[in-house]
XYZ file of C-alpha atoms in Angstrom:
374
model
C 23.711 17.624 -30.235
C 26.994 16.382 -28.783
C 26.130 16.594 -25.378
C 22.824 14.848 -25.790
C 25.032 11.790 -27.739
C 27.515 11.787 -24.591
C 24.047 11.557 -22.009
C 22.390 8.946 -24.705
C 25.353 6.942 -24.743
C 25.973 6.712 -21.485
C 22.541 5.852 -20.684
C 22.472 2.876 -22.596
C 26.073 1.847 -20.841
C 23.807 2.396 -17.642
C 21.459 -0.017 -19.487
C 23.859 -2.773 -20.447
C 25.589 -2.403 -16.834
C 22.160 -3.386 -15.257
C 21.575 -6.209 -17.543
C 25.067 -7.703 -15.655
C 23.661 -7.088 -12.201
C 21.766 -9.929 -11.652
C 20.708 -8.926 -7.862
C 19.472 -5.689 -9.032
C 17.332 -7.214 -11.914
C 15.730 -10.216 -9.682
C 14.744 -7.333 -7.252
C 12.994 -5.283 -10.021
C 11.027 -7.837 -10.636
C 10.251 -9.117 -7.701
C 9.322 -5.557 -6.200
C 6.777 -4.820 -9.069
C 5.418 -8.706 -9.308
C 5.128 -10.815 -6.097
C 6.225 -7.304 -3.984
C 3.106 -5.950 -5.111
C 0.505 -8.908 -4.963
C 2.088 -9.990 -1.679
C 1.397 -5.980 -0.187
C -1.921 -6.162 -1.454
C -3.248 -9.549 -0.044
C -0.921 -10.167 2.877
C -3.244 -8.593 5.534
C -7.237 -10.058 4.450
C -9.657 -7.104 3.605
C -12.499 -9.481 5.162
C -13.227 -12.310 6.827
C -12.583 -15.631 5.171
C -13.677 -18.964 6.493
C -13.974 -18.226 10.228
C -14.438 -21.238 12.138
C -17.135 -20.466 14.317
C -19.519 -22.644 16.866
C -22.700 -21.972 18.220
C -24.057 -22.878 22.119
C -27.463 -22.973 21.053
C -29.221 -22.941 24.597
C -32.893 -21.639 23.313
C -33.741 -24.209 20.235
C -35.954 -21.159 19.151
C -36.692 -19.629 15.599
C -35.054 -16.352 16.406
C -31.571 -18.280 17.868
C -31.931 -20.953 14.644
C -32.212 -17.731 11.983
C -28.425 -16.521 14.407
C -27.126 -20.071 13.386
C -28.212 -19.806 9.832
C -27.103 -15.970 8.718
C -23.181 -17.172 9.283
C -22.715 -17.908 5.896
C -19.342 -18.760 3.691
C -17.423 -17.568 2.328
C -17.062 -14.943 5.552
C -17.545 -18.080 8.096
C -17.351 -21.566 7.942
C -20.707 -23.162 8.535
C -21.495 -22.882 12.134
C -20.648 -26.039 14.216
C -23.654 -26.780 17.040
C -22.021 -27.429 20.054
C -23.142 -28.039 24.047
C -21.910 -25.652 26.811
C -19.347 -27.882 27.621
C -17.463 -28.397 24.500
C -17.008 -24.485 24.349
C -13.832 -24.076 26.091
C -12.479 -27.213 24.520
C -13.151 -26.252 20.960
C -11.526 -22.683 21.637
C -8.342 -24.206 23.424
C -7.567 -26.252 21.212
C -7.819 -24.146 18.428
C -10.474 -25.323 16.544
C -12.861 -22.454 16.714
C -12.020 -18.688 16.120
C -15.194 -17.583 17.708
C -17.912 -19.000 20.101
C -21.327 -17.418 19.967
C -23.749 -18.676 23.271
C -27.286 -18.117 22.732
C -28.976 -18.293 26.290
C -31.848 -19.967 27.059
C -35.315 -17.972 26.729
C -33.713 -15.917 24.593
C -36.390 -14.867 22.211
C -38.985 -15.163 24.630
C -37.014 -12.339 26.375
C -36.690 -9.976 23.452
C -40.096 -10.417 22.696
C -41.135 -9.284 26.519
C -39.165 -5.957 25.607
C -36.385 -7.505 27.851
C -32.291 -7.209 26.941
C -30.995 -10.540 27.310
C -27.046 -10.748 26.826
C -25.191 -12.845 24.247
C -21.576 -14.414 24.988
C -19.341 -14.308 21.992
C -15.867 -15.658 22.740
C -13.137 -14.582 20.439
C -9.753 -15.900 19.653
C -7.523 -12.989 19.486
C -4.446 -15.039 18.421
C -6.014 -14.874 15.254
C -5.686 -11.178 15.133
C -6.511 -10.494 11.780
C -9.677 -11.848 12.122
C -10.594 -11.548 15.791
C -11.333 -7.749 15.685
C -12.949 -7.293 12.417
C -15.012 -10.644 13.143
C -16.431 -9.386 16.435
C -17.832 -6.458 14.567
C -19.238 -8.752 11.950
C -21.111 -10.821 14.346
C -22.274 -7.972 16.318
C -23.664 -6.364 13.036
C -25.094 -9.837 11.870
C -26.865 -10.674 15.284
C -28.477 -7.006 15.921
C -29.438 -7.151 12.202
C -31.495 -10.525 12.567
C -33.127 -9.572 15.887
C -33.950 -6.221 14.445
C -36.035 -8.026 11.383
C -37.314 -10.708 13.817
C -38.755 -7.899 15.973
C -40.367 -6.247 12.822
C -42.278 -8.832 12.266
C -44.415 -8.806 15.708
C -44.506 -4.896 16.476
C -43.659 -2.045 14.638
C -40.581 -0.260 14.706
C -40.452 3.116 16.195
C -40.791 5.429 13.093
C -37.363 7.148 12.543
C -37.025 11.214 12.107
C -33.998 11.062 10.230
C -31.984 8.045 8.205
C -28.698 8.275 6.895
C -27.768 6.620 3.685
C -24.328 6.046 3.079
C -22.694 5.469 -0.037
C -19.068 4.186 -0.708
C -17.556 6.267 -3.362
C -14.735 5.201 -5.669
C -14.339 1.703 -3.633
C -17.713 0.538 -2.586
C -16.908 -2.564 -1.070
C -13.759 -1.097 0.468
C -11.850 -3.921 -0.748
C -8.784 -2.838 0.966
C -6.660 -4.913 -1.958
C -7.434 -1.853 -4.492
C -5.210 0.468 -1.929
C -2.684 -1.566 -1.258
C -1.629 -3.025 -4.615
C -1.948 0.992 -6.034
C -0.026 2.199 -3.056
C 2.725 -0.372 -2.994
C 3.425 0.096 -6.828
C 3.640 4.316 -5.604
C 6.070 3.011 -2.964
C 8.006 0.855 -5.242
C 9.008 3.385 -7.528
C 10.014 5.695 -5.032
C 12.002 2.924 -3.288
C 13.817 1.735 -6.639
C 14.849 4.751 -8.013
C 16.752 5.960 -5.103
C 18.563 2.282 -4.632
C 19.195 1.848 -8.977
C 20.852 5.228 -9.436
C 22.783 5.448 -5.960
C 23.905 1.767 -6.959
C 24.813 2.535 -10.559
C 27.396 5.332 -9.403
C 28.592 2.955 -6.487
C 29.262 0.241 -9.468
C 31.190 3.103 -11.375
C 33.234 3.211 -8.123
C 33.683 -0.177 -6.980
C 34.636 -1.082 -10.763
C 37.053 1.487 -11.401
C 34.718 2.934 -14.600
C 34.646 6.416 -12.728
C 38.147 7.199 -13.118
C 37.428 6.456 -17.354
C 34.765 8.725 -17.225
C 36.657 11.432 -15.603
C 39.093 11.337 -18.995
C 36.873 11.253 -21.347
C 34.933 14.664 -22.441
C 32.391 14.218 -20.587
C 31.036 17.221 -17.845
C 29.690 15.732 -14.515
C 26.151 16.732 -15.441
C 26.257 14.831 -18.282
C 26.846 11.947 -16.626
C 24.457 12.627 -13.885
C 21.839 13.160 -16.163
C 22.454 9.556 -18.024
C 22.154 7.770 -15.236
C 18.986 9.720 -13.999
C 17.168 9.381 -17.548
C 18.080 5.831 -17.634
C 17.473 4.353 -14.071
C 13.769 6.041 -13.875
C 13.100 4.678 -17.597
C 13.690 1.646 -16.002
C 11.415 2.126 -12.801
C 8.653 3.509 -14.631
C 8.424 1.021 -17.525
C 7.953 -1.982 -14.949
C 5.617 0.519 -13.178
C 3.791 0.645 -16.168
C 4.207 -3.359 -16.622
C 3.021 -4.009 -12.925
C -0.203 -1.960 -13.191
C -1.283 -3.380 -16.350
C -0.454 -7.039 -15.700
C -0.739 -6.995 -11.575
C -2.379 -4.612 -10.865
C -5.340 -4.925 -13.480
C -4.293 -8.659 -14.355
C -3.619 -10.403 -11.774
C -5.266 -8.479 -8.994
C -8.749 -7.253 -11.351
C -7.666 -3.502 -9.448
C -10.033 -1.343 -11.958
C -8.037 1.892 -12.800
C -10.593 4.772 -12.476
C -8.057 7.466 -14.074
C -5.630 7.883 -16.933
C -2.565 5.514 -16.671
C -0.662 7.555 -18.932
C -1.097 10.627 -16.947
C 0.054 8.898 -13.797
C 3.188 8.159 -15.729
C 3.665 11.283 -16.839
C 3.677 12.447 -13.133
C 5.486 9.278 -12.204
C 8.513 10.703 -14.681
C 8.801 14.188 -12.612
C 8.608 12.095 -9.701
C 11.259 10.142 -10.802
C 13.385 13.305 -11.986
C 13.475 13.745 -8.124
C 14.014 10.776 -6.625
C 17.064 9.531 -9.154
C 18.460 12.961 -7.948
C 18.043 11.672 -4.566
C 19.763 8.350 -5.060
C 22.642 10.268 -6.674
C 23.061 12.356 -3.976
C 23.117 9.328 -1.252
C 25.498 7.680 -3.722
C 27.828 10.275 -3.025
C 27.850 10.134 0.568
C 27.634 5.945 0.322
C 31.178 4.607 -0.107
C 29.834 1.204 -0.511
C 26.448 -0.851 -0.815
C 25.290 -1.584 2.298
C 26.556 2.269 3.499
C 23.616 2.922 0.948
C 20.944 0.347 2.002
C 21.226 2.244 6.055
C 21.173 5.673 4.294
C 18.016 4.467 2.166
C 16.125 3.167 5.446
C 16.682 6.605 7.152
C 15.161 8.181 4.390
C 13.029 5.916 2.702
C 11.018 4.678 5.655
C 9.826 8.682 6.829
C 9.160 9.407 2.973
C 6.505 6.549 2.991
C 4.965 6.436 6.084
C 4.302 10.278 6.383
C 3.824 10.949 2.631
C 0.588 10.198 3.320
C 0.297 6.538 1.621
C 0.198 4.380 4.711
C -2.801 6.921 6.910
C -4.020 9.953 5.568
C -2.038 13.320 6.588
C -4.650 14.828 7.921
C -4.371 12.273 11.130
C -0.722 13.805 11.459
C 0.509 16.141 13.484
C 0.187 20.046 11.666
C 3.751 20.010 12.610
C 4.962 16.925 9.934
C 2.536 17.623 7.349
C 3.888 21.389 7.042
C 8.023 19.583 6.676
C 6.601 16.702 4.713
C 5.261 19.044 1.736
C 8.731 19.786 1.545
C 9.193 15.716 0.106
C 8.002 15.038 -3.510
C 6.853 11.911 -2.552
C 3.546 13.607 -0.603
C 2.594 15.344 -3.932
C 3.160 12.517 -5.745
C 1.030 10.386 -3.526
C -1.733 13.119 -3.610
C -1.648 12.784 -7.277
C -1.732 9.095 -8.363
C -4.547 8.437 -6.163
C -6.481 11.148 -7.548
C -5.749 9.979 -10.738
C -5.967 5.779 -10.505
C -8.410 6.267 -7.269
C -10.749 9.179 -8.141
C -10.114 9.618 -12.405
C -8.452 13.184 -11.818
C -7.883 14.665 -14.717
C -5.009 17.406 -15.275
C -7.163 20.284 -14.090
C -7.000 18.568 -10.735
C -3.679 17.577 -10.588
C -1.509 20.333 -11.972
C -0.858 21.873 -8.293
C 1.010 18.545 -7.342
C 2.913 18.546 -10.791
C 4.249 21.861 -10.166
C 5.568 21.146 -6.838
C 7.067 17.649 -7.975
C 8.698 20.397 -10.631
C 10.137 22.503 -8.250
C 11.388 20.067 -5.740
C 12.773 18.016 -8.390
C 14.934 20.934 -9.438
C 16.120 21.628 -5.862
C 17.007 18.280 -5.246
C 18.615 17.736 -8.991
C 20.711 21.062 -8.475
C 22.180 19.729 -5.241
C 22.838 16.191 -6.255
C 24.808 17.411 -9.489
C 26.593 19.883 -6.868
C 28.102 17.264 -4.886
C 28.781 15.070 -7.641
C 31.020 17.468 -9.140
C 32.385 18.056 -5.718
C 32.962 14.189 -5.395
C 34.576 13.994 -9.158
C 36.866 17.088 -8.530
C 38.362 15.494 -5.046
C 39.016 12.426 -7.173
C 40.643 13.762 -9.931
């Protein structure tokens, strides 16, 4: 019962030594507010008012039902324009794409012929310029397709494939990345809070207290691992329910308390690792390099930014080494696919073990670090 006093106690110091660092706080809540909205929307799942203009060389029905299917909110209403204003209008900026429909054109398709379309793109606009190309494309062959119905009939198919969308129908890529950059928040967070609260000890002089007092090095690890993941995962909780679900309308498929659950034993591993880097740090931005070295592989090859399988055998054998590729694997299951804990308990096990590893080797060379000070 003493020892758990000690590692309550000096949690809450951990708690009232946060509440003085300004910096750290304002980047809490940024991360898990405006972090997370920004991540989600930055980079537009769609297209969104596309200005777009239309050569309309043929005046037919089949070239006026083109100009009519390019609808908001994906494009702004086509602008009719003459061959020579084409070049202009996409010079100066004022048109994203420019679709020319040639003359005779449904008099050709009619005759069995393949007459061409130009569609000029602007790919400045990058974000739009590919994934607007294939929207046209898709638009145009659609319309001709149902204007040919309509005069002879379609070749009759042997096969048809129906697809169906599951768990994001509309893949409305905002639903991955608000989920995904809350994940990589709390990774990100725990590692900088608890390598920064033992850098504060040092830089303030409160290590050399501790060190008197009868404390043991793993109770003092463990109060500032218990106390800097409460932290993370209660404004993890806070960002799904009012950002995620809120402010965003992200519908959770799964349990949220189960993803906490296995955000905690993800935590357990990652505070271990920000110990461990604040051992080796002898200063704050000595820890911000050694968090970019690390941080940066454990998110990109976790499997959160393109799916393992695309990754060399090679890197996802070392990655399943990292707890943050189980702990990927699991909260999308669970907030992507409603996993329940029959599903999940594989990845819980191996946040488990790793957690330990890492833990038992952080509060190794912590003791190591208190003994050469003392």
């Amino acid at each position: 019962m003493e020892r758990l006093a000690n590692i309550l106690h000096l949690g809450l110091k951990e708690f009232r030594s946060l509440g003085r660092d300004y910096a750290l706080l304002a980047l809490i809540v940024w991360s898990f507010s405006v972090g997370v909205y920004s991540s989600a929307t930055s980079m537009p799942e769609s297209l969104h008012n596309a200005a777009i203009a239309v050569v309309d060389e043929d005046r037919s029905q089949l070239s006026t039902r083109i100009v009519h299917s390019f609808q908001p909110p994906y494009f702004l209403s086509p602008a009719l324009i003459d061959l020579n204003r084409m070049d202009h209008g996409m010079d100066a900026g004022l048109y994203t794409f420019t679709l020319n429909v040639p003359p005779n054109f449904q008099s050709d398709v009619l005759a069995g012929r393949q007459p061409a379309l130009q569609l000029n793109v602007d790919a400045t606009q990058i974000s739009q310029a590919f994934t607007g190309a294939g929207y046209i494309q898709n638009i145009v062959s659609s319309e001709i397709g149902e204007f040919i119905g309509r005069y002879r009939a379609l070749a009759a198919q042997h096969a048809e494939l129906n697809v169906r969308m599951q768990f994001n129908p509309n893949l409305t890529r905002t639903w991955f990345g608000s989920v995904m950059e809350v994940i990589n928040q709390i990774t990100m967070l725990s590692i900088i809070l608890t390598g920064a609260a033992l850098i504060r000890e040092r830089e303030h002089g409160t290590i050399e207290h501790l060190l008197v007092m009868p404390v043991t090095p793993f109770e003092i690890m463990l109060a500032k691992v218990w106390s800097m993941g409460a932290v993370v995962l209660g404004a993890a909780a806070l960002s799904l329910l009012l950002v995620v679900q809120g402010w965003l309308q992200v519908p959770i498929a799964g349990s949220v308390g189960l993803f906490l659950a296995g955000a905690a034993l993800h935590l357990f591993a990652t505070t271990s690792m920000g110990i461990f880097f604040g051992t080796l740090a002898r200063s704050m931005p000595q820890l911000g390099l050694l968090i970019i070295l690390v941080l940066m592989p454990l998110q990109i090859l976790s499997g959160g930014t393109t799916p393992r399988e695309s990754m060399p055998e090679v890197i996802q054998r070392i990655m399943l080494l990292a707890p943050t590729t189980h702990f990927v694997a699991l909260a999308q299951a669970i907030l992507y696919r409603g996993a329940g804990l029959s599903i999940i308990w594989p990845q819980l096990l191996a946040i488990i073990g790793i957690g330990s590893l890492f833990f038992f080797a952080a509060l190794s060379r912590f003791r190591k670090t208190l003994a050469q000070m003392a």
